[in-house]
Coordinates of C-alpha atoms in Angstrom, one line a residue:
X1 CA -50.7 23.9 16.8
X2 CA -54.4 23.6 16.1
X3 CA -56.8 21.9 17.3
X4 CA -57.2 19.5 14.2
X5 CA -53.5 18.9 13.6
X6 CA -53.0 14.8 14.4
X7 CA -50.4 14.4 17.0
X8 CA -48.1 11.7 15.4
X9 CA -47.8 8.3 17.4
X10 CA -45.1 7.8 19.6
X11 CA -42.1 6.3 17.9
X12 CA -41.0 2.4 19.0
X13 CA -39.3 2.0 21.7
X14 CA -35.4 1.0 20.4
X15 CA -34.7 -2.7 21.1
X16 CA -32.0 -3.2 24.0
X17 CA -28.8 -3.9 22.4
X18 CA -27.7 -7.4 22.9
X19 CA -24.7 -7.8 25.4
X20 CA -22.4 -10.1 23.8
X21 CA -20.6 -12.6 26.5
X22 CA -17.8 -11.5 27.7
X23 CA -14.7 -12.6 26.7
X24 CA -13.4 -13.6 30.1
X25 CA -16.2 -15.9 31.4
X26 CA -14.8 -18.6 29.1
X27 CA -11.3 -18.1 30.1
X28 CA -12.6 -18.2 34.2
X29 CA -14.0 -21.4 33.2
X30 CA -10.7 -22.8 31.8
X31 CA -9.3 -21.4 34.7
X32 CA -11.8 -23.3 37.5
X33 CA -11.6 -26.5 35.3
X34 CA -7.7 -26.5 35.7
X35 CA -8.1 -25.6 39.3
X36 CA -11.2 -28.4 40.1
X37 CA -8.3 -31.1 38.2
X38 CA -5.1 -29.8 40.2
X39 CA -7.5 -30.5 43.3
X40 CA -8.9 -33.5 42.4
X41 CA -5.4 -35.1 41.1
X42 CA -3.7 -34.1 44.8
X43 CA -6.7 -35.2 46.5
X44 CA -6.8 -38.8 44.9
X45 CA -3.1 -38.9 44.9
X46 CA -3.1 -38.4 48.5
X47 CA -5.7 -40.9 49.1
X48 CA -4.3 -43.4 47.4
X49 CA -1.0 -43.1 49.0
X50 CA -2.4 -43.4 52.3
X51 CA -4.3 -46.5 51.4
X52 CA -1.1 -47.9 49.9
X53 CA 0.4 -47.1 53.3
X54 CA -2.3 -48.5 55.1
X55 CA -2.3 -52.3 52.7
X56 CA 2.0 -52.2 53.5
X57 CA 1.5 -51.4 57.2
X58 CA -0.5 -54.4 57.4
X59 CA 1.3 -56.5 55.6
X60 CA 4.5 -55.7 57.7
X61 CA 2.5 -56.3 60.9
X62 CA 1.6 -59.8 60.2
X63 CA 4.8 -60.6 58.9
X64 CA 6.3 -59.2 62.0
X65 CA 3.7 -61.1 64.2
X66 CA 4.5 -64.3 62.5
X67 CA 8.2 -63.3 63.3
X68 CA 7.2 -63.1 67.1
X69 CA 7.8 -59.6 66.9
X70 CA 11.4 -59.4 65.6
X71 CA 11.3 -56.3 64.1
X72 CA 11.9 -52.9 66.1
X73 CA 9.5 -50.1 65.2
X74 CA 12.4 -48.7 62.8
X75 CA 12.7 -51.5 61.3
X76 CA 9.2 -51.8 60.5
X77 CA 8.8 -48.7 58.9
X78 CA 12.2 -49.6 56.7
X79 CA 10.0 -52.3 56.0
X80 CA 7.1 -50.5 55.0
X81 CA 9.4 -48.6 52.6
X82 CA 8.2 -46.5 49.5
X83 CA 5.7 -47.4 46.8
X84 CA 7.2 -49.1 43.8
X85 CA 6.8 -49.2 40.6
X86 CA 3.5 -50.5 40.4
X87 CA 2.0 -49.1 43.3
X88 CA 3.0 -45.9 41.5
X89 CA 1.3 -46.4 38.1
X90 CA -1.7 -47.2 39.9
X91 CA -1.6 -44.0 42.0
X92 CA -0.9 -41.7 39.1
X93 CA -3.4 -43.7 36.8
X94 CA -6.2 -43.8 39.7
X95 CA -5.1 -39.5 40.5
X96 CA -4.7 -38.1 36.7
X97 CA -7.8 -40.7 35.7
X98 CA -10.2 -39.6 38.1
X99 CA -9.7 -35.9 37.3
X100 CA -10.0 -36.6 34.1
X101 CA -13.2 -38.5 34.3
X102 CA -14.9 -35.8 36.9
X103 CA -14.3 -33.1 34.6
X104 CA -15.4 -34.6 31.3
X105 CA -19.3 -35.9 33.1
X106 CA -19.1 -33.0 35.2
X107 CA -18.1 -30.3 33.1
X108 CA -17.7 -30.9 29.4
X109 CA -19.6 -34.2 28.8
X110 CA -20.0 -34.8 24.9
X111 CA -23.6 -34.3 23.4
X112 CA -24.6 -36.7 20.9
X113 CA -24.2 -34.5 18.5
X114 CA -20.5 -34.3 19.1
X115 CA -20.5 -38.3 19.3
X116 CA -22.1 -38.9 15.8
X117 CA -19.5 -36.0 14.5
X118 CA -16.8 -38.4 16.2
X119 CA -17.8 -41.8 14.8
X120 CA -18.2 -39.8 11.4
X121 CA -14.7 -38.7 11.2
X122 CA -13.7 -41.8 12.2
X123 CA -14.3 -43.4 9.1
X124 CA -13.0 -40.5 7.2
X125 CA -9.4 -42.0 5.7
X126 CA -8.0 -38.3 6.1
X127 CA -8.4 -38.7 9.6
X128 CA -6.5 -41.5 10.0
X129 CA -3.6 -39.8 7.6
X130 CA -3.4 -37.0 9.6
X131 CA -3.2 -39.2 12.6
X132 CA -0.3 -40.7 11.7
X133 CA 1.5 -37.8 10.3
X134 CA 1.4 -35.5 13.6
X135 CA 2.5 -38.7 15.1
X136 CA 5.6 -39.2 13.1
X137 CA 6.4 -35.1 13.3
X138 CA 6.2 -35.6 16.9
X139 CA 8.5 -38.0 17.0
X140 CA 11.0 -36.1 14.8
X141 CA 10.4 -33.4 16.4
X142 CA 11.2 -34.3 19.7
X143 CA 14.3 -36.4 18.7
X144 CA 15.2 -33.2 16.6
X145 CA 15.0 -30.5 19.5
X146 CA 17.3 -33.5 22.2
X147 CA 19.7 -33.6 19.4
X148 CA 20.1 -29.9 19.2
X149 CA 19.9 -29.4 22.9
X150 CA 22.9 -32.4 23.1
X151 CA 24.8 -30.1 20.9
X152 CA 25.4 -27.3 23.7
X153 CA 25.5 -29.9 26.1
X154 CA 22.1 -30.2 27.4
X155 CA 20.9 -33.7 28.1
X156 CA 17.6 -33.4 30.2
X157 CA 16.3 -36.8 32.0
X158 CA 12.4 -37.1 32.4
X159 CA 11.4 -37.7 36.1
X160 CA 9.2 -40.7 35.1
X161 CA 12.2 -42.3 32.9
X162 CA 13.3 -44.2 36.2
X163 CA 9.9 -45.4 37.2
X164 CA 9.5 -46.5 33.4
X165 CA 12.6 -48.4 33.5
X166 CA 11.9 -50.6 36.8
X167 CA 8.6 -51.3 35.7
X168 CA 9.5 -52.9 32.1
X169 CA 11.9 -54.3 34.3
X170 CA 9.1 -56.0 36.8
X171 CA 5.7 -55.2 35.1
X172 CA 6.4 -54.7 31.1
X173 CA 2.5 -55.8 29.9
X174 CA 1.2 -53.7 32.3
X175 CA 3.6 -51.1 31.5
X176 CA 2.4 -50.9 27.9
X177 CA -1.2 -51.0 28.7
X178 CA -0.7 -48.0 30.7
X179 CA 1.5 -46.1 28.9
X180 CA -0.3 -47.2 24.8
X181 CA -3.7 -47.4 26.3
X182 CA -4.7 -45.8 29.7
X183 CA -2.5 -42.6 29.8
X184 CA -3.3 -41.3 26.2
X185 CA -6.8 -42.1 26.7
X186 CA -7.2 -40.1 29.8
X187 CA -4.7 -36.9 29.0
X188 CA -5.9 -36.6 26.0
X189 CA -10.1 -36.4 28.0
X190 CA -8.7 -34.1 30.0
X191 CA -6.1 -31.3 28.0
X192 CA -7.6 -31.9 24.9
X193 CA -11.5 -32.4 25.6
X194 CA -12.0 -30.7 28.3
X195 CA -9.4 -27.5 28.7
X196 CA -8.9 -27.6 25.1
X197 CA -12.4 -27.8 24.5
X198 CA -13.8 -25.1 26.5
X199 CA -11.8 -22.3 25.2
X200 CA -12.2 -24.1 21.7
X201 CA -16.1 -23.9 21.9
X202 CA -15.7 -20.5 23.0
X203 CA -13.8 -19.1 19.6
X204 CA -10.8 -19.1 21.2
X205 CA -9.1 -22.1 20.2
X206 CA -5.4 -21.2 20.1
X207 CA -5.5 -19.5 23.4
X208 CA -6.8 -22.6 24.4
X209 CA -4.1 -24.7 22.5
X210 CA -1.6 -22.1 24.5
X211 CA -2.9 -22.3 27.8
X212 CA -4.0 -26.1 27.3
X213 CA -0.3 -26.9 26.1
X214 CA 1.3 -25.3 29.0
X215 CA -0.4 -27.3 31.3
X216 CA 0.6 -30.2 29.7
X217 CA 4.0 -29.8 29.8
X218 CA 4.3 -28.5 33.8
X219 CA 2.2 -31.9 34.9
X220 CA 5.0 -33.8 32.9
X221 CA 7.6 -31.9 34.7
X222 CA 6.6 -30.2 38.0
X223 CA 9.2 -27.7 38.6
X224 CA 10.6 -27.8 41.9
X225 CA 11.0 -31.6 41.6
X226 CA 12.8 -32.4 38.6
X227 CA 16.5 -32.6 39.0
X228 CA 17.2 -31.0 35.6
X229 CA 19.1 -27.7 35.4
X230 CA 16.5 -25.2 34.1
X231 CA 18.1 -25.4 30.8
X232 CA 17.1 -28.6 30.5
X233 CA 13.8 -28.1 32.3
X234 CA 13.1 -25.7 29.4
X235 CA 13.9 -28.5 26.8
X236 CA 11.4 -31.0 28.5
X237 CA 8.7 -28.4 28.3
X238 CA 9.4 -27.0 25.1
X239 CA 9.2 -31.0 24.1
X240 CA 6.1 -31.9 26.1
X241 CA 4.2 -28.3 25.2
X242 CA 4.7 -28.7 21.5
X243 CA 3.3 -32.7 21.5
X244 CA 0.1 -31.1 23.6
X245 CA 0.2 -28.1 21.0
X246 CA 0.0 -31.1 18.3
X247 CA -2.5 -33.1 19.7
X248 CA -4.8 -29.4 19.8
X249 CA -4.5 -29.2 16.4
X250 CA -4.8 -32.8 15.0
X251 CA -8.1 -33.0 17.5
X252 CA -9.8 -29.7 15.9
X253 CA -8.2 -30.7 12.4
X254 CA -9.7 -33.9 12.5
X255 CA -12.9 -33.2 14.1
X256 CA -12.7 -36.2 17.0
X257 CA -10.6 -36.8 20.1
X258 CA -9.8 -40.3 19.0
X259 CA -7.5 -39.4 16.7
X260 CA -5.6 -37.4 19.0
X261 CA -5.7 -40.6 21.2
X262 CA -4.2 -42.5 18.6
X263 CA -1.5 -40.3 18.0
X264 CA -0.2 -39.8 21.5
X265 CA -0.3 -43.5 22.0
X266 CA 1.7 -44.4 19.0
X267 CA 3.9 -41.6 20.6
X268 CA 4.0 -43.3 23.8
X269 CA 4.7 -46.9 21.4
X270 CA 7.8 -45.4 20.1
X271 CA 9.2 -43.9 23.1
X272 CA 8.9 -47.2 25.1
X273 CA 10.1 -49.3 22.2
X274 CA 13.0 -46.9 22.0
X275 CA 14.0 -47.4 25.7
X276 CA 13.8 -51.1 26.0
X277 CA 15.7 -51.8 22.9
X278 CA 17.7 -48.8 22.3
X279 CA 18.3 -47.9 25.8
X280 CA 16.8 -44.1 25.2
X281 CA 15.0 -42.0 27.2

């Protein structure tokens, strides 16, 4: 090469290929969501239980001091007893709640982006259609698959269907405020919104609906303490899995959380109407 040849410039140095996310970070974070709410719902279920013991314990002793101390030590913890009703709703409203609650400000809080988007489809009429059709195919659904099920003699009883029937025995307003108002309101903030949500954001949504769903259905029916044969165990979660499943879809459908709320408390309506005056469960 001569002298006078120009040595060509040096070519650009290639741009470092991007490295897309990888597809299991947002499946660990569904994953350390479900295990921070599992935590949390123990932890506050404990809690509460011991300051329910605590509030009884007292109560007994000053009933037993006004008795001048009638009551032997077994018969003041007979006295003490087990919570009721009540003190149950409260427990499982203060435990499921408060998980729900840490997760959404902790975790997955809305931006007000997504709130505008919300109020939006609010006002949409569709929203409100769809709303109330998911809510009837639920509710045809799950008298459908119990009918089909009593047809090869499987007849499932939900664990909470006792505790439902002593309090609209004892507590019936409170029982629908819980049941129409509270508990959709705070399932629905924590399968839909925030486990939902995450896998949702992430381009995933019907693993999310999947996974999402599942969990639903095992914190209905904890296996290990149901008394149903596992037959009927696979009824209650085929039942409770498909209503989270539907309550995915009308969310994303629909564009707000609301109208999944709406649904699974007009759900929750029907079911309770249908066991005080039809005797169902």
């Amino acid at each position: 090469m001569s002298a006078s040849t120009p040595v060509s410039a040096a070519p650009p140095p290639v741009p470092p290929v991007s490295t897309p996310p990888r597809a299991v970070a947002p499946l660990a974070g569904f994953f350390i969501d479900l295990g921070i709410a599992a935590v949390t719902l123990v932890g506050l279920s404990m809690v509460s239980g011991l300051f329910w013991g605590f509030y009884r314990a007292i109560v007994v002793s000053r009933a037993n001091a006004e008795a001048n101390g009638g009551l032997t030590p077994d018969a003041v913890g007979a006295a003490v007893g087990q919570p009721g009703a009540l003190a149950q709703i409260l427990m499982a409203l203060i435990a499921t709640g408060g998980a729900a609650l840490l997760l959404y400000f902790w975790r997955r809080p809305a931006s007000a982006g997504e709130r505008m988007a919300s109020r939006q489809a609010l006002l949409r009429p569709s929203t409100w259609g769809w709303t109330l059709l998911v809510a009837t195919l639920i509710v045809l659904g799950s008298n459908g698959i119990a009918f089909l099920s009593k047809q090869f003699g499987i007849e499932p009883v939900p664990t909470n269907v006792e505790l439902m029937q002593s309090a609209i025995a004892r507590f019936p307003l409170f029982l629908v405020l819980f049941a129409v108002v509270l508990a959709p309101a705070y399932e629905e903030l924590l399968f839909r919104r925030v486990l939902f949500g995450r896998l949702w954001q992430a381009g995933r949504p019907w693993l999310g609906l999947i996974l999402s769903s599942l969990a639903f259905a095992l914190v209905h029916e904890v296996p290990g303490v149901s008394k149903n044969s596992l037959l009927g165990m696979a009824q209650l979660w085929l039942v409770y899995g498909g209503m989270g499943a539907a309550f995915c879809w009308l969310y994303r459908r629909t564009g707000t959380l609301w109208a999944a709320i709406a649904a699974h408390a007009l759900n929750n309506a029907v079911a309770l109407a249908a066991m005080v005056f039809l005797g169902s469960t």
